[in-house]
XYZ file of C-alpha atoms in Angstrom:
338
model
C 8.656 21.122 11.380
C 6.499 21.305 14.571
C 3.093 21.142 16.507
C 0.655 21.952 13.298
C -2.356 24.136 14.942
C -6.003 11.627 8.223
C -24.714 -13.258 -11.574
C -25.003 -15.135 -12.054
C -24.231 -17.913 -13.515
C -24.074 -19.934 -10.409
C -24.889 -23.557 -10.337
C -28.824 -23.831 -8.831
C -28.777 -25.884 -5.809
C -30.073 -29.498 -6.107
C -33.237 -28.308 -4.126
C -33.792 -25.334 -6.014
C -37.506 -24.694 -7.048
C -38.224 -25.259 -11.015
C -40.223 -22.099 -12.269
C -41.452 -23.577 -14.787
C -43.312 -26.502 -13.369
C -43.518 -25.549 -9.587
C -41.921 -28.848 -9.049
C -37.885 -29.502 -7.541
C -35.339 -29.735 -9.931
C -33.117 -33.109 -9.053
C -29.984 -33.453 -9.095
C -28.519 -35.501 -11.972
C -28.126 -38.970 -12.010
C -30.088 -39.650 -8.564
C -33.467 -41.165 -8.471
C -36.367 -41.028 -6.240
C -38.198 -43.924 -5.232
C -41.463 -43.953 -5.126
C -43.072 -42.084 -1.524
C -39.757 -41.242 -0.228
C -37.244 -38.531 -1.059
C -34.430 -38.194 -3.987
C -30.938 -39.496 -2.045
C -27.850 -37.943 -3.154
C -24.964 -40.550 -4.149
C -22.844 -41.297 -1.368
C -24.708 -39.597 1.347
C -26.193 -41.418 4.377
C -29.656 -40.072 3.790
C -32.788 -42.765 4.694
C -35.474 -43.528 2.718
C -38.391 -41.315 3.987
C -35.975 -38.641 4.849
C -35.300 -35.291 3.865
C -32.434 -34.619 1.288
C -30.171 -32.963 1.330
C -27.779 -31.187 -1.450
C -24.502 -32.325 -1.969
C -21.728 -30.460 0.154
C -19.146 -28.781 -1.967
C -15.761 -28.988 -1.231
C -14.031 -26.752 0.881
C -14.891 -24.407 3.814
C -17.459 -22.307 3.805
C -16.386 -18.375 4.142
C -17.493 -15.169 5.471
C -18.627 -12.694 3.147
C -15.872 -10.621 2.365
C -15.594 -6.560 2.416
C -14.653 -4.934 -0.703
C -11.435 -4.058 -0.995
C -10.353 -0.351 -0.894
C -11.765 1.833 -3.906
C -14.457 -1.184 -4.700
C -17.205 0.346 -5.704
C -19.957 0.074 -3.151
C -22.637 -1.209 -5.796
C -22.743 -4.874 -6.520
C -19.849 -7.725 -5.816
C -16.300 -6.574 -6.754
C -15.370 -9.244 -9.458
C -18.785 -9.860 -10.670
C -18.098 -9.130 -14.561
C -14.275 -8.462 -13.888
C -12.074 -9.623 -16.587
C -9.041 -11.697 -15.953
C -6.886 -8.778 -16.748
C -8.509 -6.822 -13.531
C -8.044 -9.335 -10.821
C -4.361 -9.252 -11.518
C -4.609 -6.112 -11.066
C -6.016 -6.517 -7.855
C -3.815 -9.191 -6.526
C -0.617 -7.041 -7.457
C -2.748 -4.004 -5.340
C -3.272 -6.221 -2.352
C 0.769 -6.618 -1.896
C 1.075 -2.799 -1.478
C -2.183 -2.445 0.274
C -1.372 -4.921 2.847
C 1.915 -4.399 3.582
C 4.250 -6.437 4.942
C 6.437 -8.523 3.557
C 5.061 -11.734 2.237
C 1.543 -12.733 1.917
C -0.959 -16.278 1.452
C -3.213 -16.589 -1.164
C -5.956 -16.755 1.701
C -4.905 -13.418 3.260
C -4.828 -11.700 -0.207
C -8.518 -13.105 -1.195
C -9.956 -12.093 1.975
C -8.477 -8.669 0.961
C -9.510 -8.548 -2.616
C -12.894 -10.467 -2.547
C -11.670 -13.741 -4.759
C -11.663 -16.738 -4.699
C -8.737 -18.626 -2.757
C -8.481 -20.932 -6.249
C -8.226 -17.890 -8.743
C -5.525 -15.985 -5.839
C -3.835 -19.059 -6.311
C -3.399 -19.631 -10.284
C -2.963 -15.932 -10.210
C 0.248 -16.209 -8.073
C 1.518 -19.475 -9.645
C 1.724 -17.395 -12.650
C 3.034 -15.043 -12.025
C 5.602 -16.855 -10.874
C 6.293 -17.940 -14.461
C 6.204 -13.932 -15.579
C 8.353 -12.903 -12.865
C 6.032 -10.805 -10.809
C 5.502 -12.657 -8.028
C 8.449 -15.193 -5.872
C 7.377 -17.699 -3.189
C 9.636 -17.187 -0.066
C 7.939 -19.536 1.807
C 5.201 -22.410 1.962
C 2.275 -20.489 1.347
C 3.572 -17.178 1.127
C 4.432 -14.854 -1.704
C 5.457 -11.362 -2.302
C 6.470 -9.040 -5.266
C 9.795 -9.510 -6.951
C 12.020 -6.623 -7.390
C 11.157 -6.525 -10.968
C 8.023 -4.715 -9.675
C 10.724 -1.779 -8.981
C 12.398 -1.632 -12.222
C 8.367 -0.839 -13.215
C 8.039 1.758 -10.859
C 11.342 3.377 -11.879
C 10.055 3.598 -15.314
C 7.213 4.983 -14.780
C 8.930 7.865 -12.263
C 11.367 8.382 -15.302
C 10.916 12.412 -15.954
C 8.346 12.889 -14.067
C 10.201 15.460 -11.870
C 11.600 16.910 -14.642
C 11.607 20.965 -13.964
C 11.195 20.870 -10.237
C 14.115 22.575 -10.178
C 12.703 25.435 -11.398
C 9.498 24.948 -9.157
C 12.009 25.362 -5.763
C 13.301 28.267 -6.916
C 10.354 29.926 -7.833
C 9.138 28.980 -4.233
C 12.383 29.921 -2.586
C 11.988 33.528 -4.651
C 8.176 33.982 -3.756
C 9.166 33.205 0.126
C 11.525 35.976 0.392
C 14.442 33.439 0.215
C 13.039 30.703 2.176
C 14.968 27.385 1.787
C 13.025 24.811 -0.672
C 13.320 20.973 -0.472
C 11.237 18.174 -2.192
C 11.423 15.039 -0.528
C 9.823 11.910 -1.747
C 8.794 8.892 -0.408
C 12.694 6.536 -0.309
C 12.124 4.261 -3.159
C 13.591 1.277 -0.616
C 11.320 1.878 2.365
C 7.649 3.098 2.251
C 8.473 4.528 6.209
C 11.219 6.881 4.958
C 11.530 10.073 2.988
C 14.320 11.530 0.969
C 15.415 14.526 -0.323
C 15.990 14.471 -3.821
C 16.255 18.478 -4.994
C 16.610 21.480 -2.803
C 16.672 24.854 -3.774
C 18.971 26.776 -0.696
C 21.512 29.275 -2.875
C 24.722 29.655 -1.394
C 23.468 27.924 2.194
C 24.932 24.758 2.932
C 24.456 21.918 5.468
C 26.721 23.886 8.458
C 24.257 27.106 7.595
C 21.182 25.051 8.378
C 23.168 23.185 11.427
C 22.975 19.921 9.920
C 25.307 17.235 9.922
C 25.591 14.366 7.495
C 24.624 12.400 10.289
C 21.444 13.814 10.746
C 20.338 13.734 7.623
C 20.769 10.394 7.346
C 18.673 9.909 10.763
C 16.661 13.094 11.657
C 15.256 13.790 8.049
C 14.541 10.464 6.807
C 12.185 9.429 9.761
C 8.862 10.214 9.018
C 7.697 11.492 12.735
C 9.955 14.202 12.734
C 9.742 17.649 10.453
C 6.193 19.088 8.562
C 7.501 17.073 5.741
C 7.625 14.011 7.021
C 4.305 14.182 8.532
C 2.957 15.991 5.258
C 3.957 11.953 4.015
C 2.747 10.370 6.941
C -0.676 11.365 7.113
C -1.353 9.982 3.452
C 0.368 6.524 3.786
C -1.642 3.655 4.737
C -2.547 2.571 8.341
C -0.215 -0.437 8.277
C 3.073 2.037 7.092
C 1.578 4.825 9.927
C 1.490 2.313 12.707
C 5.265 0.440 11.637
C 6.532 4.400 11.721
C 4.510 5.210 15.168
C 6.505 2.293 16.735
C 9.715 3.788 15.894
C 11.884 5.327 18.572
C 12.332 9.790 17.768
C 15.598 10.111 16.582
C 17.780 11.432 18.965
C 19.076 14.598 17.234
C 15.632 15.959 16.812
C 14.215 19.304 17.762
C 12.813 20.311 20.479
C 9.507 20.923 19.005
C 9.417 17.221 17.339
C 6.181 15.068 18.641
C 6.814 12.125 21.600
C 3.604 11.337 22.343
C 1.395 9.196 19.749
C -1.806 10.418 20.152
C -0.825 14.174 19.720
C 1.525 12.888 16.459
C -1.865 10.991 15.058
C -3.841 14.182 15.806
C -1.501 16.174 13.977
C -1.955 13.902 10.747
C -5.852 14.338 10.494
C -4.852 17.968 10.712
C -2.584 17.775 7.931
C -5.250 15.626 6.089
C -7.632 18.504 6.949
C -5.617 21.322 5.935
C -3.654 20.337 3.194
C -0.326 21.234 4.809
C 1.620 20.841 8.060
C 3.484 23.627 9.728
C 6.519 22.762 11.559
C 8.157 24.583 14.869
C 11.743 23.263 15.502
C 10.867 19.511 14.985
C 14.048 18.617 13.251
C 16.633 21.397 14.657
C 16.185 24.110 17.116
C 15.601 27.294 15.599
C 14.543 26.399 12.160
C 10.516 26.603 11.161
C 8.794 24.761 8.603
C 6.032 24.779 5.918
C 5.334 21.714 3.945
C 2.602 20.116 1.374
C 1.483 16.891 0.018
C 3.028 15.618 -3.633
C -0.057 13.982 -4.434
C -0.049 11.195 -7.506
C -2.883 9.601 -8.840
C -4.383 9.888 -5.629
C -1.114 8.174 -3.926
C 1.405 10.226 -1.547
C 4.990 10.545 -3.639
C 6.464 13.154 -1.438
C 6.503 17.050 -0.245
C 7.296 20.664 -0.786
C 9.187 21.702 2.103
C 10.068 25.403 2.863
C 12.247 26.188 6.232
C 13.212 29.375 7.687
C 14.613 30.727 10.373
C 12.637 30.892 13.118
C 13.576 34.519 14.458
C 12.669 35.547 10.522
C 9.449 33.404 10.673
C 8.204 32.847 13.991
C 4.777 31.423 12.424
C 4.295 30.996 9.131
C 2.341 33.393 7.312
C -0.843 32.732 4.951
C 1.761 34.040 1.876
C 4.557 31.222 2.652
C 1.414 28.320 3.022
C 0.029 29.212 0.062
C 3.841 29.681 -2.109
C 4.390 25.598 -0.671
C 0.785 24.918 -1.496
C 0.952 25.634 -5.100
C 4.516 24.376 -5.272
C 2.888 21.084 -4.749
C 0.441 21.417 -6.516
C 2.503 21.782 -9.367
C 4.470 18.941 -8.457
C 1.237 16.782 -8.203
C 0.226 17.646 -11.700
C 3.787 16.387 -13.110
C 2.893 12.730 -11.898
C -0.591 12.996 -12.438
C -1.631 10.906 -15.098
C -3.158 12.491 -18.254
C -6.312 11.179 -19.865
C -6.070 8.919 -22.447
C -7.675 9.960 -26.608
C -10.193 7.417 -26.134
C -11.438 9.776 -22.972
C -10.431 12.821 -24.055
């Protein structure tokens, strides 16, 4: 915890050329009168005058960027199924961030249309995935938990034994795993720990600052282990938070040296703390990495007059305690691709 030295199928336009014949396809229904140009119905257009195709309904947009992990080659949803831009609207929720969302914002994100965003979320609606909180603005329902609960359901199974193993290989080093809270993405939470016969008035804890000092992810190698993988919009809601009061002296203030210290973890693989979250404790953590997403950390504290910098041997014990962690959530390849 501490300074660590991130088509086509589209209608052809009334005034499209015919390849066949050289000529201009008309629109149907219109007719040209002799020496002057075809006049689309309803439109002010004189006879002599140039026509023009009818205007579609709606505004016209800007081209839109792909959204994150779009492959660079061709438009997103050309050829997507159904099935796949749910997918993509359910993605955009977490992606964005936030709490509620219009279909506009969400098809700028994803690349569809404002219509299909629409039906999308009117439906799911009906299937419980989506609520409308406001006029024009929707967000998940907490269904979308219960779904993410099942999925975590024995994934962490034998992590137990994956602390100790770390806590043994560190010369008794104090193992945690925190994951991301499942009721904030900003947070972190220690779910397993692997200390012996050390308790919370060993480590010079309090309840109190566990509940404050270890949650916040700005403070402690584990929580910036977490912060350097979450997405810009969770990084910039934690970088406006206040540092908790009963932090270390070695915790970051300043931004810009916190920010640095991410792409450094990023870099690395790891963060090493110095007194972030208490004086006198130092800190190696690592990413739990699943499915490409952050879920959490290995975190491994000592002393800091027994481990005044960390050595290459505790990094790389925390390293591969992650590791192992990551592989527990990482999904395994289906028969058809085995």
């Amino acid at each position: 915890m501490g300074h660590s030295t991130t088509a086509s199928g589209s209608r052809a336009s009334a005034a499209a050329p015919d390849s066949a014949s050289g000529t201009t396809a008309k629109t149907p229904g219109t007719a040209k009168a002799p020496g002057t140009a075809a006049k689309a119905p309803g439109s002010n257009a004189k006879p002599g005058s140039n026509a023009k195709a009818p205007r579609t309904t709606g505004h016209a947009k800007k081209p839109r960027q792909a959204p994150k992990g779009a492959s660079s080659t061709g438009s997103r949803t050309s050829g997507s199924g159904h099935a796949e831009r749910v997918f993509l609207v359910q993605t955009a929720f977490a992606e964005l961030g936030g709490s509620a969302h219009g279909p506009g914002e969400i098809a700028e994100f994803t690349g569809l249309d404002d219509s299909v965003v629409y039906r999308i979320l009117q439906s799911g609606i009906y299937q419980r995935i989506f609520e409308r909180v406001d006029r024009g603005l929707y967000r998940l329902r907490t269904s979308a938990a219960q779904l993410a609960f099942t999925a975590l359901d024995h994934r962490l199974d034998g992590a137990q034994a994956v602390l100790r193993d770390l806590r043994e290989a560190t010369d008794g080093g104090l193992a945690f795993l925190y994951m991301v809270a499942p009721f904030s993405g900003a947070q972190r939470q220690c779910v397993d720990m692997a200390v012996g016969d050390s308790d919370l008035a060993e480590l010079g804890m309090t309840p109190r600052d566990v509940l404050s000092v270890t949650r916040s992810l700005r403070t402690g190698a584990s929580g910036r282990t977490i912060l350097a993988y979450l997405p810009e919009v969770l990084q910039q809601r934690v970088l406006a938070e206040p540092v908790p009061d009963q932090a270390g002296p070695g915790v970051y203030r300043d931004n810009d040296a916190l920010v640095a210290s991410l792409a450094e973890v990023r870099d690395l693989g790891h963060a090493l703390g110095y007194e972030e979250c208490m004086a006198g404790w130092n800190s190696c953590a690592a990413p739990i990495m699943w499915d490409g997403s952050i879920m959490g950390a290995v975190l491994l504290l000592k002393l800091k007059s027994v481990m005044p910098v960390a050595p290459e041997s505790v990094i790389e014990a925390t390293k591969e305690a992650a590791a192992v962690l990551s592989r527990y959530g990482a999904a395994r390849p289906s028969a058809d691709q085995a």
